[in-house]
Short mmCIF file of C-alpha atoms in Angstrom, two decimals:
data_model
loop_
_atom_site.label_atom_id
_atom_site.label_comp_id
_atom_site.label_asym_id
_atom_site.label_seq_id
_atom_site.Cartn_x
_atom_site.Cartn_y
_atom_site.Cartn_z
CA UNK A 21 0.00 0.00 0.00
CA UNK A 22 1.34 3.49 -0.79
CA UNK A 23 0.28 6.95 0.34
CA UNK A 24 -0.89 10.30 -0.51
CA UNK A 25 0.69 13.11 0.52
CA UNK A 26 -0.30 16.63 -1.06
CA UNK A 27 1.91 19.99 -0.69
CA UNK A 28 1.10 23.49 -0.60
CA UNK A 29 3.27 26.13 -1.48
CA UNK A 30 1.54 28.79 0.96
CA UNK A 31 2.60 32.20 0.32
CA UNK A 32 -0.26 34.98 -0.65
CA UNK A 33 1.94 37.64 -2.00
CA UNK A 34 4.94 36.92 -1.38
CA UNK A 35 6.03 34.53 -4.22
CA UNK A 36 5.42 37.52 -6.14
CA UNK A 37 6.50 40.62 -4.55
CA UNK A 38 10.05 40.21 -6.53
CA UNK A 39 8.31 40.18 -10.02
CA UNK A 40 8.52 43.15 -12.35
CA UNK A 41 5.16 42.66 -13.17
CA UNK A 42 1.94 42.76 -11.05
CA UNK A 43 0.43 39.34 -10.93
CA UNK A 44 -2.54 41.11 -9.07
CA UNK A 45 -5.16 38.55 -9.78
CA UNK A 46 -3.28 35.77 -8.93
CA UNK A 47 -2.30 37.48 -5.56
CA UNK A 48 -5.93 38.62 -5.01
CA UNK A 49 -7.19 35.56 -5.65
CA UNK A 50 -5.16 33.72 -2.90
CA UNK A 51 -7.08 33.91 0.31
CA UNK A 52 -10.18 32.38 -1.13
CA UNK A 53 -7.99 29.60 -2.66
CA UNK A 54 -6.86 28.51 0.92
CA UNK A 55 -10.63 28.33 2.06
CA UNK A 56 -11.53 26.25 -1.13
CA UNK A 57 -8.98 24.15 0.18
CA UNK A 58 -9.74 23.94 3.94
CA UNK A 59 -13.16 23.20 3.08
CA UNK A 60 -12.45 20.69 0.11
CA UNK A 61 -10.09 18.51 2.83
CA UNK A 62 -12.55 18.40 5.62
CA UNK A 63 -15.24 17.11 3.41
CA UNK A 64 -13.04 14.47 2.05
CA UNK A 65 -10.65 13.86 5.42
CA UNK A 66 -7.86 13.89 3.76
CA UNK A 67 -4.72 16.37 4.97
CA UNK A 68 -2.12 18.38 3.51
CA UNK A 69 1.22 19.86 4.53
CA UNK A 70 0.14 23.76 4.23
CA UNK A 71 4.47 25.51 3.56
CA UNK A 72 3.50 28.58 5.14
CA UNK A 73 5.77 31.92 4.42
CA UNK A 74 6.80 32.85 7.56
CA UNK A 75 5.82 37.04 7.05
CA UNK A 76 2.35 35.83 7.34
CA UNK A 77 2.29 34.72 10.81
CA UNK A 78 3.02 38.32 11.81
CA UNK A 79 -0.14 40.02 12.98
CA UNK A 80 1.09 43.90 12.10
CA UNK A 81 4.66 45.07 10.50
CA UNK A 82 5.66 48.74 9.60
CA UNK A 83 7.58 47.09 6.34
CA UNK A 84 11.24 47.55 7.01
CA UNK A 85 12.93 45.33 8.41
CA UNK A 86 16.37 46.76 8.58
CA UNK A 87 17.89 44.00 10.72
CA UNK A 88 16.96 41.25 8.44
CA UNK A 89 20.48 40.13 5.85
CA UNK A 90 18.96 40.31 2.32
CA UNK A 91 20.21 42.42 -0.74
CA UNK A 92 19.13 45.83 -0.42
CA UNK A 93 15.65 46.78 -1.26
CA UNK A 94 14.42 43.14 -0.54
CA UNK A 95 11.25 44.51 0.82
CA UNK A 96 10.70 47.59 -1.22
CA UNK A 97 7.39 46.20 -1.84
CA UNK A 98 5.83 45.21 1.63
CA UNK A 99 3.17 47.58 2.17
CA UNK A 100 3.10 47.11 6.40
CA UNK A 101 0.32 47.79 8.52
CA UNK A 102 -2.06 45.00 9.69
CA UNK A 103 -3.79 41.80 8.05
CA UNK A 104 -7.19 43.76 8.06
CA UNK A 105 -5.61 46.36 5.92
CA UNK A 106 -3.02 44.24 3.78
CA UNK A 107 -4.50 40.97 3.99
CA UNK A 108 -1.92 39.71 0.78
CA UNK A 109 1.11 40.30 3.30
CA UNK A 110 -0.54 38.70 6.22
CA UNK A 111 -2.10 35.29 7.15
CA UNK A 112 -2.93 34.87 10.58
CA UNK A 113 -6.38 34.31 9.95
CA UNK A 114 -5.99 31.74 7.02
CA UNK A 115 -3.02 30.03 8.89
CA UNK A 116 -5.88 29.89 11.86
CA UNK A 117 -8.12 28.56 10.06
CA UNK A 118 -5.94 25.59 8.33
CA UNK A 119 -4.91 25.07 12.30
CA UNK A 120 -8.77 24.58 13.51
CA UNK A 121 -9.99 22.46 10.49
CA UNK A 122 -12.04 19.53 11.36
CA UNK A 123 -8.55 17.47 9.13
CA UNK A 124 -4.96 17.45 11.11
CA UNK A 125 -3.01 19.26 8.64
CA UNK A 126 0.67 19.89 9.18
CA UNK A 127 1.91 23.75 8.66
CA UNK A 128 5.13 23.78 7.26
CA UNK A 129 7.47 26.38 5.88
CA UNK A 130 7.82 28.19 2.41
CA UNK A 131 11.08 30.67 3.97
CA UNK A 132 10.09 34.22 5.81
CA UNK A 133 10.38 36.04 2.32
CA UNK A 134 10.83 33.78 -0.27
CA UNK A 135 14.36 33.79 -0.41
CA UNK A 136 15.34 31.77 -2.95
CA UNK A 137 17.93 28.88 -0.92
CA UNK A 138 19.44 27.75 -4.29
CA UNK A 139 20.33 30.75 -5.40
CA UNK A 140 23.87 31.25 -5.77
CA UNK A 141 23.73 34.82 -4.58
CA UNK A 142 21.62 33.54 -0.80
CA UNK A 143 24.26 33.69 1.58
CA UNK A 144 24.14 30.96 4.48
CA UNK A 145 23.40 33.99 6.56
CA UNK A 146 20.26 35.05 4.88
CA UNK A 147 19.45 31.61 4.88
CA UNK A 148 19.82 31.03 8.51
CA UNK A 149 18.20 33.87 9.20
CA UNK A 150 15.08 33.09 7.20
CA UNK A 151 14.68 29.95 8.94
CA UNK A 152 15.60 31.59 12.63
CA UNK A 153 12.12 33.94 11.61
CA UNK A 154 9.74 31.20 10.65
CA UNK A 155 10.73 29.40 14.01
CA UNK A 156 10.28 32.11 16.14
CA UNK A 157 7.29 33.61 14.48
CA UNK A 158 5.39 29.81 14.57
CA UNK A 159 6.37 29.36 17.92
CA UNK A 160 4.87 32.18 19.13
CA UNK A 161 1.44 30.44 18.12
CA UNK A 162 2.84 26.96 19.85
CA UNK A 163 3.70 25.62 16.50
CA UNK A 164 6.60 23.13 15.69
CA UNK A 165 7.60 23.57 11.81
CA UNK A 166 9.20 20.52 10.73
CA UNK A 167 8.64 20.54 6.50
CA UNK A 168 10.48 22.80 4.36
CA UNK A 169 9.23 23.63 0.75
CA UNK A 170 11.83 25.67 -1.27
CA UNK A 171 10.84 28.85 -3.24
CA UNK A 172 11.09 28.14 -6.60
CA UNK A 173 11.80 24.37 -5.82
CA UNK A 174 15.29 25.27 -5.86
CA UNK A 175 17.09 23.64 -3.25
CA UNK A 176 20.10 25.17 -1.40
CA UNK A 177 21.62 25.28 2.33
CA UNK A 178 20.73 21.96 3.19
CA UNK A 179 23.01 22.02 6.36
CA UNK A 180 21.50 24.78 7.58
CA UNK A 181 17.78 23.26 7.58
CA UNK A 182 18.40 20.46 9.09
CA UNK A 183 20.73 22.90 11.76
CA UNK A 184 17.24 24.25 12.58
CA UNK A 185 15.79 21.31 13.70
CA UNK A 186 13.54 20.40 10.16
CA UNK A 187 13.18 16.49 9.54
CA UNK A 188 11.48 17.02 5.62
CA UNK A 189 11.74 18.50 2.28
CA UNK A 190 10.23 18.64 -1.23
CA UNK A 191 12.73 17.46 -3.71
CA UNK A 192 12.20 18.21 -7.60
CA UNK A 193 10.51 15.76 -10.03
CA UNK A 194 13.28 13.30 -10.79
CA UNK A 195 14.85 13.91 -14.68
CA UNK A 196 12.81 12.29 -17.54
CA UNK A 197 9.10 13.41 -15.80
CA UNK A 198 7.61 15.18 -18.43
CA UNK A 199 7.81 18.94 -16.16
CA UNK A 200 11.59 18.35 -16.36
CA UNK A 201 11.56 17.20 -20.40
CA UNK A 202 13.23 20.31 -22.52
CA UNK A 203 10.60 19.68 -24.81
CA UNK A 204 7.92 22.48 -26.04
CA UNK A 205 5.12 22.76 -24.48
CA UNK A 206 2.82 21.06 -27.44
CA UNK A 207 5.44 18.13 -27.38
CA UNK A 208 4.83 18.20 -23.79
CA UNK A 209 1.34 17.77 -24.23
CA UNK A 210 1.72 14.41 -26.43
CA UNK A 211 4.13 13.10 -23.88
CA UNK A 212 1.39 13.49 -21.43
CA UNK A 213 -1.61 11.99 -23.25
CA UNK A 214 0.72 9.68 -24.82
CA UNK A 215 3.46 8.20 -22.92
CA UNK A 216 2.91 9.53 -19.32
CA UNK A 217 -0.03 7.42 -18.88
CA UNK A 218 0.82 8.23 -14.76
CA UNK A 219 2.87 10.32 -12.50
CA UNK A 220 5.67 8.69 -10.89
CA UNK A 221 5.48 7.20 -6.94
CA UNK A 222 8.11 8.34 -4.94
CA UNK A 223 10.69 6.95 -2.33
CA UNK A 224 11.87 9.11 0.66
CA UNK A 225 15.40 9.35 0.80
CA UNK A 226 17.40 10.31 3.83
CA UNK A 227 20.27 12.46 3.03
CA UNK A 228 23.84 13.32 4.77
CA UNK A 229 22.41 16.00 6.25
CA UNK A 230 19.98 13.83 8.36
CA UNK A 231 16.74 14.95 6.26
CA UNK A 232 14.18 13.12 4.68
CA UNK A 233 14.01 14.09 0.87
CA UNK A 234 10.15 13.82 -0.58
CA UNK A 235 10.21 13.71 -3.90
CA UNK A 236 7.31 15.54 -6.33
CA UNK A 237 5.11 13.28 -8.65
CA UNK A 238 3.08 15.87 -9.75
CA UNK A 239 2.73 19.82 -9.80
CA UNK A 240 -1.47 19.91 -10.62
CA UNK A 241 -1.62 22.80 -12.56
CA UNK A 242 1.59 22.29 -14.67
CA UNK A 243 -0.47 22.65 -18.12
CA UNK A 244 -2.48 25.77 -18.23
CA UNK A 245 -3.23 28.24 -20.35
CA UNK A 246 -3.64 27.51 -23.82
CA UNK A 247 -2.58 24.38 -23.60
CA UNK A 248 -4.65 23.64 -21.22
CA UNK A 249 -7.62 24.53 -23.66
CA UNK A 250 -6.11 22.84 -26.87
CA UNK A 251 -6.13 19.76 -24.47
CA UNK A 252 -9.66 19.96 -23.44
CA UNK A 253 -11.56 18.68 -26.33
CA UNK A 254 -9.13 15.49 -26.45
CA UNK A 255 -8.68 14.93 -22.89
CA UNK A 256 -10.97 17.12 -20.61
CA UNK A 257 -8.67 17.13 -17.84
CA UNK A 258 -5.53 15.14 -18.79
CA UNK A 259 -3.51 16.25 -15.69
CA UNK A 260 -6.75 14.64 -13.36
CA UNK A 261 -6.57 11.36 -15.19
CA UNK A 262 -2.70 11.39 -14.65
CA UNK A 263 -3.61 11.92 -10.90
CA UNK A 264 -6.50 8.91 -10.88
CA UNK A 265 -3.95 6.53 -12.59
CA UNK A 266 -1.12 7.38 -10.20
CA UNK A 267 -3.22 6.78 -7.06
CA UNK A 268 -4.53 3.64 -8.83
CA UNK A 269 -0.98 2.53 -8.49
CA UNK A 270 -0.59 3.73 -5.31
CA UNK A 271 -2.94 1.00 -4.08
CA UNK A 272 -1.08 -1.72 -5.29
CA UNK A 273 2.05 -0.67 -4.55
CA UNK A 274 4.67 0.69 -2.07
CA UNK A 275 5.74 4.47 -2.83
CA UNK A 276 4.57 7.88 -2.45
CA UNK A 277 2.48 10.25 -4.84
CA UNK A 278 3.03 13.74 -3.70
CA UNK A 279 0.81 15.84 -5.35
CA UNK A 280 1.90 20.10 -4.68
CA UNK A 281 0.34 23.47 -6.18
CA UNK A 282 -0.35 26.80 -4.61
CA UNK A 283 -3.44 27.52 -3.14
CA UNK A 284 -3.96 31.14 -5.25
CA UNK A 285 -4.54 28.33 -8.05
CA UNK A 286 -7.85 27.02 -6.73
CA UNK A 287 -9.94 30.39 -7.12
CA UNK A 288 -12.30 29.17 -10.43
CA UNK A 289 -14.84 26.64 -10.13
CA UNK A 290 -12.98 24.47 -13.13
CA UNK A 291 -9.62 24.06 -10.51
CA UNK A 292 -11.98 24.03 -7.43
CA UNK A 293 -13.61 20.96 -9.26
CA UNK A 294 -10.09 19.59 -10.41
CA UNK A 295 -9.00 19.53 -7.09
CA UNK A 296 -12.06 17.68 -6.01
CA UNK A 297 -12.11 14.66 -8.11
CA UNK A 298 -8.83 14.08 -7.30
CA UNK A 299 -9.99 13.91 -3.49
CA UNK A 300 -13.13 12.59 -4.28
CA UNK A 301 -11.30 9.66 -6.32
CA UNK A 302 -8.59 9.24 -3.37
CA UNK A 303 -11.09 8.86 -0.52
CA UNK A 304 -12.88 6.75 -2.53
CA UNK A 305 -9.47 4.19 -2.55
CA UNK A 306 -9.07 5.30 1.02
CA UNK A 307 -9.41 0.92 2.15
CA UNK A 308 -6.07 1.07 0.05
CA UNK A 309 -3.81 4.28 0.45
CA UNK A 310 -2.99 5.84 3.05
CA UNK A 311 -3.22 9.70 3.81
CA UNK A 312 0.04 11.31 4.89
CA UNK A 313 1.85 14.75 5.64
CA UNK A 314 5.44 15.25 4.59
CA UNK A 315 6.43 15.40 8.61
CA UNK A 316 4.41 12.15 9.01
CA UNK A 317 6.36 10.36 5.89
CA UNK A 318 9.55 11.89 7.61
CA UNK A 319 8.58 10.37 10.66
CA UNK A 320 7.95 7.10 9.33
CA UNK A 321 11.23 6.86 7.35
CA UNK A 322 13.54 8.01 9.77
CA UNK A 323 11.59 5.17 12.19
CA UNK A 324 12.24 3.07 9.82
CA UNK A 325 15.82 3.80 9.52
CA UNK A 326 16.88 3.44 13.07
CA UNK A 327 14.91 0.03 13.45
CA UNK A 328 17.24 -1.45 9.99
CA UNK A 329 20.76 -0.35 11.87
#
């Protein structure tokens, strides 16, 4: 039997507030993606590691923050004030709610800024000292962070996670998964109605550093736009069927399909719908798969580990 573990890259504005451009709608649009979500997992029981950036757990900020080592003008663009005026910047109500849902989701961590760890310009310093936020900030509101996410997926500073006490990350799709093909995107599309008849199931990996590496299977809304509507008439929702077939094999066999998006994504009723058969179609299986966080498949592994030596 293998499990089911979904990711969310939990951020509001702030995987945006380095762009040149104003993704407004996608930024407006991320508060009511989180409730979709909350409500979506209670009605199906199944939970989900929520990568929180760490800015939202404060509850007011005047939008400097001088003592904090990132390249100058980091933060040009956080407005301050108070979740009730800025409620892009801050999340204490969201993050709340995930916390009180009638599912035991795990709140993990997306950085304090979205400092991008595998950048070769992030210093171990800035780093450390986006971690050394998140901790303090969650623990204020008795919460133990334990999963990292990194910005952009790009992984970097590995030491220093696991120096601050994290068990769990997402790794990138392994090479040859259609996301990581340098193919166009139409020959990308006939890879994935063609030859990727399922996402891949994943095996934690404990690395050097002590951590427990969780691979993606699948990013949900990888295909959008206009491929998304060239696909439509040929395969309404070929990214969904990818997602029914890898759960299929997920209840015949060991591994793990980790599913990840952001939340700003589930805003329409077509991706509020897409995120729902997938559920629907898990919970359905639910005799055969299990339902797992990242810190619970961290957990287990690292169990597992000791109990072999």
């Amino acid at each position: 039997m293998g499990s089911f573990v979904v990711s969310l890259d939990a951020e509001l504005a702030w995987g945006y507030h380095r762009y040149s451009d104003d993704p407004s709608e996608r930024i407006g649009s991320g508060r009511d993606g989180w409730f979709h979500l909350i409500d979506l997992f209670d009605q199906y029981q199944i939970p989900a590691t929520w990568a929180v950036v760490g800015h939202l757990f404060h509850t007011a900020c005047g939008g400097h923050h001088p003592d904090h080592p990132v390249p100058e003008g980091w933060f040009e663009n956080d407005p301050g004030g108070t979740e009730s005026r800025n409620g892009d910047w801050f999340g204490n109500e969201v993050i709340e709610a995930v916390r009180t849902a009638d599912v035991d989701h795990e709140i993990g961590c997306h950085s304090y800024s979205h400092v991008v760890f595998g950048a070769p310009e992030t210093r171990s310093e800035t780093a450390a000292a986006e971690l050394r936020a998140c901790k303090q900030l969650a623990k204020q509101q008795d919460i133990k962070l334990n999963s990292f996410t990194f910005p952009r997926n790009e992984v970097g500073h590995l030491d220093i996670l696991a120096d601050h006490d994290f068990v769990a990350y997402r790794s990138p799709n392994p090479p040859g998964w259609f996301e990581q093909t340098p193919l166009s995107k139409p020959a990308k599309l006939v890879n994935m109605l063609t030859r990727f008849r399922r996402a891949p199931l994943m095996t934690p990996t404990i690395k050097r550093e002590g951590l427990v590496a969780i691979p993606a299977s699948l990013h949900l809304f990888t295909f959008e736009g206009a491929v998304r509507r060239v696909a439509s008439p040929v395969a309404s929702q070929p990214v969904v069927d990818i997602a029914k077939k890898t759960i299929d094999a997920a209840t015949r066999k060991d591994g793990v399909f980790h599913l990840w998006f952001h939340p700003h994504a589930v805003s329409t009723q077509a991706n509020v719908d897409r995120v729902r058969s997938i559920l629907s179609y898990a919970r359905e299986r639910s005799d055969s798969i299990d339902f797992r966080t990242m810190g619970e498949i961290a957990r287990e592994r690292l169990t597992a580990e000791s109990g072999e030596q």
